[in-house]
mmCIF file of C-alpha atoms in Angstrom:
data_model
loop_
_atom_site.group_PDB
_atom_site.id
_atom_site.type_symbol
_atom_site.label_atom_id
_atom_site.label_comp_id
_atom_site.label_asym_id
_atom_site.label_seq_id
_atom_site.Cartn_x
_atom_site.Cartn_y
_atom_site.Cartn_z
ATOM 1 C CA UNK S 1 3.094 -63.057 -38.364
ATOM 2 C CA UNK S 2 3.076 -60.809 -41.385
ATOM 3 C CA UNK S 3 6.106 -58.299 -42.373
ATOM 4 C CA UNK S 4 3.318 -55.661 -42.305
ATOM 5 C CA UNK S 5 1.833 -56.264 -38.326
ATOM 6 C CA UNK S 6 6.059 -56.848 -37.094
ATOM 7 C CA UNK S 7 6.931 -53.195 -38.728
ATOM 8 C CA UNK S 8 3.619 -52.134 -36.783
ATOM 9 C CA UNK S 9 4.443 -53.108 -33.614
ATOM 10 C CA UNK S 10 7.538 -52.205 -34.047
ATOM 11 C CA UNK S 11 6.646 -48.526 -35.069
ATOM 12 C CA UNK S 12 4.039 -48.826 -31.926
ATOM 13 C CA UNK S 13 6.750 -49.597 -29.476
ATOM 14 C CA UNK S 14 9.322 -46.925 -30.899
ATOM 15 C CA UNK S 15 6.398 -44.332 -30.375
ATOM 16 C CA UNK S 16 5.936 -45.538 -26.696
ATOM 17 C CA UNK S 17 9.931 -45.021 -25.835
ATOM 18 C CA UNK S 18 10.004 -41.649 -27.556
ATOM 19 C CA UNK S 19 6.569 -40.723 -25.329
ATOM 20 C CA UNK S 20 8.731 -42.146 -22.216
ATOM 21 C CA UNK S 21 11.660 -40.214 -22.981
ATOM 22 C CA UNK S 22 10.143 -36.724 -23.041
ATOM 23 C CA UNK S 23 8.235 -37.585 -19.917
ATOM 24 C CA UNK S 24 9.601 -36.200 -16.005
ATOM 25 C CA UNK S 25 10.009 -39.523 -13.963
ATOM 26 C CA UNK S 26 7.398 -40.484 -12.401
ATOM 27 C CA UNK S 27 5.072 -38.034 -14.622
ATOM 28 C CA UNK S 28 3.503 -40.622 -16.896
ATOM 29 C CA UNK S 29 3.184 -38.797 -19.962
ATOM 30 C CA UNK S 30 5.030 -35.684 -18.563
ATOM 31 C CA UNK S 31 1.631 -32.965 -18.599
ATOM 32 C CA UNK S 32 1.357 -32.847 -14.892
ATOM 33 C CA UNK S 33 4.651 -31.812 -14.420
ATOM 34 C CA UNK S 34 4.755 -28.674 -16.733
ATOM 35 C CA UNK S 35 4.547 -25.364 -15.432
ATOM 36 C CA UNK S 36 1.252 -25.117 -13.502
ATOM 37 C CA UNK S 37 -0.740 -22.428 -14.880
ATOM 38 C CA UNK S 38 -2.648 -19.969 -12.713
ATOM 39 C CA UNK S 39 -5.870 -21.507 -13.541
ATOM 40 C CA UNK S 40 -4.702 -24.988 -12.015
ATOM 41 C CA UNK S 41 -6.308 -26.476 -9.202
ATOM 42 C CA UNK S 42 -2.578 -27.810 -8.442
ATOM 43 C CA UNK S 43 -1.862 -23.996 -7.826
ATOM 44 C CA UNK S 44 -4.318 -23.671 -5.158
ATOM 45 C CA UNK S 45 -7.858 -23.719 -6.623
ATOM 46 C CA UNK S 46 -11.104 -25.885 -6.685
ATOM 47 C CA UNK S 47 -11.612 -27.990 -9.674
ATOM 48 C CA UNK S 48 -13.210 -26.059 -12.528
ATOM 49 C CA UNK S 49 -12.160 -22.669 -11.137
ATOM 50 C CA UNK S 50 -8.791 -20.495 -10.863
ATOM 51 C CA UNK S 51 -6.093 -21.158 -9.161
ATOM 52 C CA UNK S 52 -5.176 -18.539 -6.507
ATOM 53 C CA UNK S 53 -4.067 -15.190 -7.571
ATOM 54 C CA UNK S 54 -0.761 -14.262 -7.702
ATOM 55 C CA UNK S 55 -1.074 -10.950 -5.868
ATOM 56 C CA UNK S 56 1.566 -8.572 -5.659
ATOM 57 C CA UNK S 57 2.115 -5.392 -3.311
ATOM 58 C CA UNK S 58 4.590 -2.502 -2.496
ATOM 59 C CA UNK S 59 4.642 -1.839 0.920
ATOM 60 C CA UNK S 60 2.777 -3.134 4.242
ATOM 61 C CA UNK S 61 -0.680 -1.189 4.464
ATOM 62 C CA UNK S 62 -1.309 -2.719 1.294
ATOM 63 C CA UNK S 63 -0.276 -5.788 1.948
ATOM 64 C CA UNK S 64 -3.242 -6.171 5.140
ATOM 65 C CA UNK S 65 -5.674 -5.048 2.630
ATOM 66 C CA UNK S 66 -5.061 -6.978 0.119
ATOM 67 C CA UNK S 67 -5.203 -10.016 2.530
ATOM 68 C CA UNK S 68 -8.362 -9.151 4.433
ATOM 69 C CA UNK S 69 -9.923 -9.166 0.664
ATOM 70 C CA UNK S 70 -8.414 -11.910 -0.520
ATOM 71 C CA UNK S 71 -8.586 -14.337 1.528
ATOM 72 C CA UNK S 72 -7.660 -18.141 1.021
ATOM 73 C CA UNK S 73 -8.115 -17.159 -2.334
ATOM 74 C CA UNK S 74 -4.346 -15.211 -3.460
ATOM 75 C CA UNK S 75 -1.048 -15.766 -2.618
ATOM 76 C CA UNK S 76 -0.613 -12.390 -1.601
ATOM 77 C CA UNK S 77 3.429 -10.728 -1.083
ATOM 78 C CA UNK S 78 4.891 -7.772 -0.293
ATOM 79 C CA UNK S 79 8.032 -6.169 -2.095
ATOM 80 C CA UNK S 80 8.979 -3.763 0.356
ATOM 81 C CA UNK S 81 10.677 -6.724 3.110
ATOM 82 C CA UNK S 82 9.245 -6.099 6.748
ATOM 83 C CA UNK S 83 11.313 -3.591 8.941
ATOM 84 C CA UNK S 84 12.567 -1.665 5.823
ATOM 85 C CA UNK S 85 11.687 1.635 5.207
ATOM 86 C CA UNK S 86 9.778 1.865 1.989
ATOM 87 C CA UNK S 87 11.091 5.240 1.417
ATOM 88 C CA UNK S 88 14.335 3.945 1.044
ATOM 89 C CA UNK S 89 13.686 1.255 -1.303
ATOM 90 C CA UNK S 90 14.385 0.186 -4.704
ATOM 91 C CA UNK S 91 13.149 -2.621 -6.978
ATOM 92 C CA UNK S 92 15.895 -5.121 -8.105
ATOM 93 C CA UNK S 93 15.771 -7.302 -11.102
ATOM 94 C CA UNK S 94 14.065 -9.933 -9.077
ATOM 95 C CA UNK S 95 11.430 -7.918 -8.058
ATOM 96 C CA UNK S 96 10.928 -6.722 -11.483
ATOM 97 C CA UNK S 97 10.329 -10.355 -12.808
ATOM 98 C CA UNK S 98 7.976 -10.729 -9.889
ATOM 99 C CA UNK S 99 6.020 -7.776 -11.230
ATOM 100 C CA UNK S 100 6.197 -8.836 -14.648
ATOM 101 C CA UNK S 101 4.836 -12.622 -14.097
ATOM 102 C CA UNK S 102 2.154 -11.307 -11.339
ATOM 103 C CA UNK S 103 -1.892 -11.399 -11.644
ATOM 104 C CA UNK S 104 -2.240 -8.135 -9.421
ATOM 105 C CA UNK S 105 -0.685 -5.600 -8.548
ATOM 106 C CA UNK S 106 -1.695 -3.386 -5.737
ATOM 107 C CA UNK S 107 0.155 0.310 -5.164
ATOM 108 C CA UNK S 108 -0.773 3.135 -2.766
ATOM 109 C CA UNK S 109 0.219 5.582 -5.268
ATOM 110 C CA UNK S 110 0.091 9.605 -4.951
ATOM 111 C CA UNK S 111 4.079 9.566 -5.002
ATOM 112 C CA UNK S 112 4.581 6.943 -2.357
ATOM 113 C CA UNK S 113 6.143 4.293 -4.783
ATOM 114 C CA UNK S 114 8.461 6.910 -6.558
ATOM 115 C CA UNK S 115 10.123 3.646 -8.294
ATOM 116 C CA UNK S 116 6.328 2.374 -10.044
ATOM 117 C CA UNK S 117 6.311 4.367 -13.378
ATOM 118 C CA UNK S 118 9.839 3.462 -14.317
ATOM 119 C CA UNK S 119 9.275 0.136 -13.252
ATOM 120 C CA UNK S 120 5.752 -0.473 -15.067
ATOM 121 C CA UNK S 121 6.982 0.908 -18.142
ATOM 122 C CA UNK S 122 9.857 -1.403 -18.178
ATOM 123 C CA UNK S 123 8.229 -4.544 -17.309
ATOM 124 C CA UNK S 124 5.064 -3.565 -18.892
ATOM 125 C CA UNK S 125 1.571 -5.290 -18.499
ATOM 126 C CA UNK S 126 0.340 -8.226 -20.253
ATOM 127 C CA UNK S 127 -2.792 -9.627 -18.200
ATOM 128 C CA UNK S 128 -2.043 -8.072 -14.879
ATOM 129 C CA UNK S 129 -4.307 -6.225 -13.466
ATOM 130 C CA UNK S 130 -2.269 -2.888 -11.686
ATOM 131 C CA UNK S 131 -4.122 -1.139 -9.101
ATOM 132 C CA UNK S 132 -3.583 2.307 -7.233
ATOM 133 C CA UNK S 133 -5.190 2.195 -4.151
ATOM 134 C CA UNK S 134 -5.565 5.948 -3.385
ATOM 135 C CA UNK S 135 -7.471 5.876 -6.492
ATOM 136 C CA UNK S 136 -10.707 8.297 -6.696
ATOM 137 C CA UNK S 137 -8.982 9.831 -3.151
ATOM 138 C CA UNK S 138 -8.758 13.890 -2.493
ATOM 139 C CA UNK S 139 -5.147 13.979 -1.894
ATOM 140 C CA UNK S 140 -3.681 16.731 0.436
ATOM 141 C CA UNK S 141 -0.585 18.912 -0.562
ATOM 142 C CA UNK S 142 2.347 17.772 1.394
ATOM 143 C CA UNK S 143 3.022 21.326 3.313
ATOM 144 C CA UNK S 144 -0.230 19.924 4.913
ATOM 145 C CA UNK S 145 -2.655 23.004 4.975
ATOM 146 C CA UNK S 146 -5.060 20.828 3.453
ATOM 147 C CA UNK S 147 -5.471 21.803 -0.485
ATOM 148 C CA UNK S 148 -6.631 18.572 -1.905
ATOM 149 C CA UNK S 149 -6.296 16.892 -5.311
ATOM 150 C CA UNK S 150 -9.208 14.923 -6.380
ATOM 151 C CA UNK S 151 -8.328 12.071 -8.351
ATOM 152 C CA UNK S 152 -11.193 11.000 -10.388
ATOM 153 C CA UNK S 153 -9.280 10.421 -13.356
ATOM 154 C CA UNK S 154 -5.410 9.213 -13.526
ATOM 155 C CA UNK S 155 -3.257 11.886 -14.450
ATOM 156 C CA UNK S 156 -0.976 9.584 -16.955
ATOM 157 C CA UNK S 157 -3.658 8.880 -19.748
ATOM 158 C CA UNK S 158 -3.751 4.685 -18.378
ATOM 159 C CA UNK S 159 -7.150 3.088 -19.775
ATOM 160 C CA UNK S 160 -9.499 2.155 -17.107
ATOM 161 C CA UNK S 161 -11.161 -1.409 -16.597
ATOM 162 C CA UNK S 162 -14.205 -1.211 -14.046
ATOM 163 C CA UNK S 163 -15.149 -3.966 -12.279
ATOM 164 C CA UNK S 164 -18.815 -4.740 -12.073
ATOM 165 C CA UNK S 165 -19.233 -5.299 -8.458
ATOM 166 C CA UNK S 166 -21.510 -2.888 -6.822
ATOM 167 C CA UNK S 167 -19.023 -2.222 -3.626
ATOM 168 C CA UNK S 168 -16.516 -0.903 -6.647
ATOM 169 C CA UNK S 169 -18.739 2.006 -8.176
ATOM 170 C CA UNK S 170 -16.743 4.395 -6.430
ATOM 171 C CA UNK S 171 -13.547 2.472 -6.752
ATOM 172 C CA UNK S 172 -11.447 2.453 -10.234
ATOM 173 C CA UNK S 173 -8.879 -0.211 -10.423
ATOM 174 C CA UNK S 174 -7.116 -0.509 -13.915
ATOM 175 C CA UNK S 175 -4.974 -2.019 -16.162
ATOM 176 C CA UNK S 176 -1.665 -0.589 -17.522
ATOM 177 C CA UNK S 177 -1.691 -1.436 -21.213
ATOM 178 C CA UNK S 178 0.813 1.684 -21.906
ATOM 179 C CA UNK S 179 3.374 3.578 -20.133
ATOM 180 C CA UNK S 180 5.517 5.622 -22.612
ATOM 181 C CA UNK S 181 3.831 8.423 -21.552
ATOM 182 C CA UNK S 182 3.555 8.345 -17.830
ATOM 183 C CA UNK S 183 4.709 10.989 -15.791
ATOM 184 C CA UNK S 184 5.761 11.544 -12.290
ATOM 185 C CA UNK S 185 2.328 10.274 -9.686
ATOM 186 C CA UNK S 186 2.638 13.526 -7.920
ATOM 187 C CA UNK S 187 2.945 16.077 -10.754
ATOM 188 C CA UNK S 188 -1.143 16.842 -10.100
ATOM 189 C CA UNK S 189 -2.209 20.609 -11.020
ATOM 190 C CA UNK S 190 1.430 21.783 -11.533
ATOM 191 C CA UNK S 191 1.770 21.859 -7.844
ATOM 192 C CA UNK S 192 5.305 19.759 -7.523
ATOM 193 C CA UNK S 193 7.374 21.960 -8.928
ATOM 194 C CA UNK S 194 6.838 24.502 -6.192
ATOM 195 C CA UNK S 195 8.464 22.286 -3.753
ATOM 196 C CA UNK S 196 11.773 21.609 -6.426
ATOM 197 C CA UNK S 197 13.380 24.675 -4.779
ATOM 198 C CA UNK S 198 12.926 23.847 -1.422
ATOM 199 C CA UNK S 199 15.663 23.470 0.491
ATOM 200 C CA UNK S 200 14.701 20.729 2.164
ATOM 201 C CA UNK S 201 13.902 18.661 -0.904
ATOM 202 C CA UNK S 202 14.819 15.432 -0.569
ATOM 203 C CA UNK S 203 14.570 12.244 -3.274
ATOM 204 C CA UNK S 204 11.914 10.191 -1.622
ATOM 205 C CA UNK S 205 9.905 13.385 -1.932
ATOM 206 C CA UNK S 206 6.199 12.825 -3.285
ATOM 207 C CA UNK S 207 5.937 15.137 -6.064
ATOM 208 C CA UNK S 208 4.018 17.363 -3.518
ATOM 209 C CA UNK S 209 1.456 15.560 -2.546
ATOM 210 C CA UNK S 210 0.961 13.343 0.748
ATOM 211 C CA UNK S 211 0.283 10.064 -0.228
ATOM 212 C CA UNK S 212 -0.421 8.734 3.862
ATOM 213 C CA UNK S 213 -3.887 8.054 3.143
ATOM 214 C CA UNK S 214 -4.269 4.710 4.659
ATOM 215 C CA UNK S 215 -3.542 6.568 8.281
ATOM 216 C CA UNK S 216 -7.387 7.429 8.482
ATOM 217 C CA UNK S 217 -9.551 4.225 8.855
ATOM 218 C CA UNK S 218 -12.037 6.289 6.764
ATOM 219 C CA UNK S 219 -9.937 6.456 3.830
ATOM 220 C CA UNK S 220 -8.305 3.031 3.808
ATOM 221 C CA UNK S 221 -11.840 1.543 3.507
ATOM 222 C CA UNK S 222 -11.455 3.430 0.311
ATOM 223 C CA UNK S 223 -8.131 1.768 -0.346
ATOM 224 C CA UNK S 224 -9.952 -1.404 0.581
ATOM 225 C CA UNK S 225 -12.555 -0.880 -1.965
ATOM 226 C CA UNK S 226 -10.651 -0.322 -4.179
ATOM 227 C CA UNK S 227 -8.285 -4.210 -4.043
ATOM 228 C CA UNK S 228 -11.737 -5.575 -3.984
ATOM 229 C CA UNK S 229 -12.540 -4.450 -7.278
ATOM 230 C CA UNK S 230 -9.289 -5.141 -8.398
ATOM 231 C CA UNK S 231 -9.787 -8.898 -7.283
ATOM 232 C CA UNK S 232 -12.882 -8.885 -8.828
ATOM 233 C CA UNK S 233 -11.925 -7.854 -11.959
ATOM 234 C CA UNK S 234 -8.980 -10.374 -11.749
ATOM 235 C CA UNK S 235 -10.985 -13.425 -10.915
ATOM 236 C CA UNK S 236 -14.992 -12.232 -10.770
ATOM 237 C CA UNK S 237 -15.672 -16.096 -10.607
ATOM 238 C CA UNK S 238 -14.906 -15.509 -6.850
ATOM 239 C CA UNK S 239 -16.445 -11.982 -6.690
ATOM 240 C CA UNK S 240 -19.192 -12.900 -3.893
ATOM 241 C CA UNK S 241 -16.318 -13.983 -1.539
ATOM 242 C CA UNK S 242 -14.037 -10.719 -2.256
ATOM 243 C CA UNK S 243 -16.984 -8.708 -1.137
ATOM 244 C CA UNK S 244 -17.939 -10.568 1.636
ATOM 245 C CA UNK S 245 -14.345 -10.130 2.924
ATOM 246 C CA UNK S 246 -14.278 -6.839 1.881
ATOM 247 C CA UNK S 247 -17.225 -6.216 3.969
ATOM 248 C CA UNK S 248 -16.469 -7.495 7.009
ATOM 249 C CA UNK S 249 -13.134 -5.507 7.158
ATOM 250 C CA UNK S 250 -14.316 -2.561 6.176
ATOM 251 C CA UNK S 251 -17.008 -2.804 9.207
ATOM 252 C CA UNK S 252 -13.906 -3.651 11.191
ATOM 253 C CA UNK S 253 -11.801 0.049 9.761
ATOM 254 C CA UNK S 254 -15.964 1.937 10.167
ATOM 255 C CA UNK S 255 -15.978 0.642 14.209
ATOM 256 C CA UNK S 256 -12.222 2.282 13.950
ATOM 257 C CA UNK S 257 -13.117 5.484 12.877
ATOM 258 C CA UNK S 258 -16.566 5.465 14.870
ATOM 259 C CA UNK S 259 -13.514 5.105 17.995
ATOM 260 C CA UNK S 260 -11.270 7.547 16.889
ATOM 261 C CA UNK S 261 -14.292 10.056 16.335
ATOM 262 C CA UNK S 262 -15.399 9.732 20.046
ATOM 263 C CA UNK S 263 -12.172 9.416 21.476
ATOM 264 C CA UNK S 264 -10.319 12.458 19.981
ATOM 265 C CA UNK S 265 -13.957 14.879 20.185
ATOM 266 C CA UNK S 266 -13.499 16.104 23.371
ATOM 267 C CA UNK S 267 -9.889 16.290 23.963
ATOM 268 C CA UNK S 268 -8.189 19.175 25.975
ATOM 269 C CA UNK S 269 -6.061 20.514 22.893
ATOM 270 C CA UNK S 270 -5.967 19.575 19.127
ATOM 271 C CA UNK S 271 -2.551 20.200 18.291
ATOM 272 C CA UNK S 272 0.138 17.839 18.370
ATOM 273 C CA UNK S 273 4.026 17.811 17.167
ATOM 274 C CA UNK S 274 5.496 14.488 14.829
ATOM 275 C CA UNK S 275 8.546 14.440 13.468
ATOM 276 C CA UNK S 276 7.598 13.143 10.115
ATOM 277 C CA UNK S 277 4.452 14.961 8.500
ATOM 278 C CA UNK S 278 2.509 11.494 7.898
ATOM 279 C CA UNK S 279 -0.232 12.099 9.795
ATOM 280 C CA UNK S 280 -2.061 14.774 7.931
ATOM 281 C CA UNK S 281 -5.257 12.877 6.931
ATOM 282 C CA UNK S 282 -5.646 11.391 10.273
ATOM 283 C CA UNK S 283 -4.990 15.036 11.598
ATOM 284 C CA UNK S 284 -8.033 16.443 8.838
ATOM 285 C CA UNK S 285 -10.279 13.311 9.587
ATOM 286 C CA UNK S 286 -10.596 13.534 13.698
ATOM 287 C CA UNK S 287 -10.847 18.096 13.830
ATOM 288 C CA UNK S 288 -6.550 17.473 14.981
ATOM 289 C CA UNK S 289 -3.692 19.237 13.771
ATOM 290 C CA UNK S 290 -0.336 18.089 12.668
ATOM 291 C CA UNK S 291 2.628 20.226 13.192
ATOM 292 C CA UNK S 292 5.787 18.317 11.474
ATOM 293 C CA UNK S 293 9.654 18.693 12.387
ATOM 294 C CA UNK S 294 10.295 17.911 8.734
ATOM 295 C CA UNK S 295 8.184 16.792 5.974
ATOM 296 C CA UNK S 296 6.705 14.229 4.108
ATOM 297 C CA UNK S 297 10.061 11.643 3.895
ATOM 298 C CA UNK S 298 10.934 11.076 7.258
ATOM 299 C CA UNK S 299 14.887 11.169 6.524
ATOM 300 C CA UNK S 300 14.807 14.907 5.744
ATOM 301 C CA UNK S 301 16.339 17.019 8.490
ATOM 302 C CA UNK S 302 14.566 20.301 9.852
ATOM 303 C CA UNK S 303 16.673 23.616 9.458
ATOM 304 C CA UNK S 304 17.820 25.551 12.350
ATOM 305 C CA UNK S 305 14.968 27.650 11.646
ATOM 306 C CA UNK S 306 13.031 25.224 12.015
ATOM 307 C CA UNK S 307 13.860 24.060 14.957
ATOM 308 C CA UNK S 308 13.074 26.886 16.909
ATOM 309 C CA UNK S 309 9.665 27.570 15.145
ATOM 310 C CA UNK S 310 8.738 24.064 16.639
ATOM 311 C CA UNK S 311 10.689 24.887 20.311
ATOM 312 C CA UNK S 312 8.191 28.368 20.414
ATOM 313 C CA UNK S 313 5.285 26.505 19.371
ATOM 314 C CA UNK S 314 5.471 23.493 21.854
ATOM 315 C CA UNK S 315 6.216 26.284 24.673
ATOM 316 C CA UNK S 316 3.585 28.648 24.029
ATOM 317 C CA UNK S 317 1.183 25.725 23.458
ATOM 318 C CA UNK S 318 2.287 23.814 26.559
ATOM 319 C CA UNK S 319 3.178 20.498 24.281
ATOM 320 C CA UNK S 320 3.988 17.579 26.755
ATOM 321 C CA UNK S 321 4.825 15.275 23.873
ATOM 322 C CA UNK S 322 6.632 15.042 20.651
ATOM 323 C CA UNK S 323 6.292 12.051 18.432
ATOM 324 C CA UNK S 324 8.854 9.589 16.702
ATOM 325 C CA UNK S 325 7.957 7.124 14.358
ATOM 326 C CA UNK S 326 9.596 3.178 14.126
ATOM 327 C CA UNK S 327 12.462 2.512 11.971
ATOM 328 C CA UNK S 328 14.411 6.262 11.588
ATOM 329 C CA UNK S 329 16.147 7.888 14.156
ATOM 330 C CA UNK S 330 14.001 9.641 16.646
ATOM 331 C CA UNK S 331 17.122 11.994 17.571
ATOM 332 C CA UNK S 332 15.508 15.121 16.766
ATOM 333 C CA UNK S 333 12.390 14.553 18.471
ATOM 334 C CA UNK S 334 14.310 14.033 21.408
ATOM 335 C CA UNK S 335 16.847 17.367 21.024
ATOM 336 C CA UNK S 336 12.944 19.235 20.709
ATOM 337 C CA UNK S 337 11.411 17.376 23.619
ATOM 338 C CA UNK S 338 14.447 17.777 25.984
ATOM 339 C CA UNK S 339 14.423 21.391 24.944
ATOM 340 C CA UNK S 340 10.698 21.838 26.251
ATOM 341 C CA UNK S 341 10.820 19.622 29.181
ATOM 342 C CA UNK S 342 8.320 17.143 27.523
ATOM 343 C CA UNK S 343 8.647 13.404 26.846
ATOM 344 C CA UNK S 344 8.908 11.648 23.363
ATOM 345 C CA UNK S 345 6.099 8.969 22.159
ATOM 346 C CA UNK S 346 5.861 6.374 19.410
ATOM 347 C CA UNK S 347 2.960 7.138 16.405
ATOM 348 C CA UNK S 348 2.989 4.443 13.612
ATOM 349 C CA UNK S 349 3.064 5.231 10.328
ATOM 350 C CA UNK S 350 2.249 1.709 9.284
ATOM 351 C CA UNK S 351 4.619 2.052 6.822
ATOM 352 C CA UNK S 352 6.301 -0.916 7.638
ATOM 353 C CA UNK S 353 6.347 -3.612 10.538
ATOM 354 C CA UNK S 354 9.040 -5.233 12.499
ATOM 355 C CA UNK S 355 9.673 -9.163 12.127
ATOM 356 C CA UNK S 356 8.811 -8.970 16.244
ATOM 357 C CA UNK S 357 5.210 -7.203 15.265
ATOM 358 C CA UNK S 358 4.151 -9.870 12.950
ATOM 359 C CA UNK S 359 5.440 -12.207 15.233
ATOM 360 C CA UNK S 360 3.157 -11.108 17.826
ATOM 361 C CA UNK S 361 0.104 -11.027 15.090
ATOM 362 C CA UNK S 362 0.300 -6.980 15.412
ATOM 363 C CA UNK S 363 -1.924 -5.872 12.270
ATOM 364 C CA UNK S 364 -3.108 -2.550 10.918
ATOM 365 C CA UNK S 365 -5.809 -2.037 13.051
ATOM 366 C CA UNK S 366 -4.184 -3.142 16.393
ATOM 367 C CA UNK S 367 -0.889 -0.319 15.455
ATOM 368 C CA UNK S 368 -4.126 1.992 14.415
ATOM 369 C CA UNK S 369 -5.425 1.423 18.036
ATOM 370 C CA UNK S 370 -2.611 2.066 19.617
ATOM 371 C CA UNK S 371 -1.831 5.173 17.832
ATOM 372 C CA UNK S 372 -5.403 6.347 19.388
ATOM 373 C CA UNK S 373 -4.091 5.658 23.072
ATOM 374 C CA UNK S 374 -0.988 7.430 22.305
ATOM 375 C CA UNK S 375 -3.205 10.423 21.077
ATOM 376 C CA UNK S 376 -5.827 10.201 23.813
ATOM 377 C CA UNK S 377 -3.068 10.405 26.114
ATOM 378 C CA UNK S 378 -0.909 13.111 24.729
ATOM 379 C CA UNK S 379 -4.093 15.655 24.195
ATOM 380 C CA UNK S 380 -5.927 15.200 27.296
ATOM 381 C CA UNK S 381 -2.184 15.967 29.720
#
């Protein structure tokens, strides 16, 4: 054999070792065990197509909508753990890296996430796709006589993206490509600082504005609408399953409404008493109204004042029931209730949901169902 085919061979077999050595075992050549990108089929997808999203969401309601849309087809997690109040929380540097390395991101907005400008300007965007669901929603003040906000356009300057499905004309999901300049979500037509002085102001205040939209089936079809475009935008090769999903859930939230419109017509009164003003859009929606203890962060504590306002009203307006909500203390509803003779009642906020709720499959819809019986109830004694 020839001194030039032995250095060859030789050179051959050193490249094969070197290959070896960079290689995980039992990888061959080491490319299948890199990171998987999101297109992979390893990470979920068919061959030829994306791999699932990586969807990300702040608290619960948007976490069921985001599902319902998505399908098989996104990983989909919440950041606000179940049984915490979201009111109460704050991002860690975890959740920050989750944000940062996510496809989606799907928000409420309006002042509910008070953490999300601070956060998206530190983490910034790259390719994800950062949605506000209470996007192109009229937004009520948060004293709750009904003013609204219509939010056609974002009040921080972001650039828009719109999707081209047809469900999504009315529906403007975006992407965050700057955030030096965003403000606070509820400083809308100067109206927050009105509330600064209030006495009653509290941290997890929303700017002014009540951002409890997804309590009225009719509006969180909206909110619905608008994760579908979202998704579309995000992966539009699967754009005909997002809006068949879409559309089945959203017939599911119209037969909702269609229920809470016959059931609450006719009751005997319209008024009823909660202890955290949440239910505002529900209240506007169904011809009801909402008289709060306290107001829009259910940890803020009514003044004596207050108090008694709420004791004359229930008496002169023979109130048999005063509302709580899960997860805070529903001591004050009771001090009211056992001041009037009347009993005290559970209505969801949907805010969050107890490890026992999803254990039992308990959804948006069935909490929004049994909301109705506790209203039907409470109106009609």
């Amino acid at each position: 054999m020839s001194r030039v085919k032995i250095v060859a061979i030789l050179l051959f077999s050193l490249m094969l070792v070197i290959a070896g050595c960079g290689a995980k075992p039992g990888s061959g050549t080491g490319a299948a065990d890199r990171e998987t990108p999101v297109s992979s089929p390893e990470n979920g997808a068919e061959t030829g197509n994306r791999g699932k999203l990586n969807v990300l969401v702040s608290f619960y309601p948007m976490y069921e909508f985001a599902k319902q849309v998505a399908g098989d087809l996104a990983d989909v997690e919440m950041l606000v753990p179940a049984g915490v109040e979201p009111h109460d929380w704050e991002p860690t540097p975890q959740h920050m890296k989750k944000i940062a390395e996510a496809d989606v991101l799907v928000y409420n907005g309006a002042g509910m996430e008070g953490w999300i400008d601070r956060v998206l300007s530190t983490v910034g965007s790259g390719n994800r796709i950062d949605v506000e669901a209470s996007k192109g929603i009229e937004m009520m003040e948060g004293s709750g006589h009904g003013h609204a906000h219509h939010r056609d356009d974002h009040e921080h300057g972001h650039d828009h993206s719109h999707g081209d499905h047809e469900h999504g004309e009315d529906a403007d999901s975006h992407t965050h490509e700057a955030h030096d300049d965003h403000g606070d979500h509820g400083e809308t037509d100067g109206h927050a600082h009105e509330h600064e002085s209030d006495a009653n102001h509290s941290h997890h205040d929303h700017g002014g504005l009540d951002p409890h939209v997804w309590l009225s089936p009719a509006l969180a079809a909206i909110e619905v609408r608008n994760i579908e475009q979202a998704l579309c935008q995000a992966a539009p090769e699967h754009k005909d399953e997002f809006a068949k999903n879409a559309d089945a859930y959203v017939a599911e939230l119209e037969r909702l409404d269609q229920d809470y419109r016959q059931a609450l017509s006719g009751t005997k009164r319209k008024d009823f008493i909660t202890q955290h003003a949440a239910f505002g859009y529900l209240a506007k929606e169904y011809g009801l109204t909402q008289v709060p203890i306290a107001g829009l962060s259910p940890d803020q504590e009514p003044s004596a004042e207050q108090m008694a306002e709420i004791v004359a009203f229930a008496k002169e307006h023979n109130v048999t029931t005063v509302f709580f909500e899960s997860f805070v203390s529903s001591k004050v509803a009771e001090a009211i209730a056992s001041e009037i003779g009347a009993k005290t009642a559970v209505l969801h906020t949907i805010e969050s949901i107890s490890e026992e709720d999803r254990a039992n499959n308990a959804d948006y819809i069935g909490l929004m169902r049994q909301n109705l019986e506790a209203l039907q109830k409470a109106l009609n004694e």
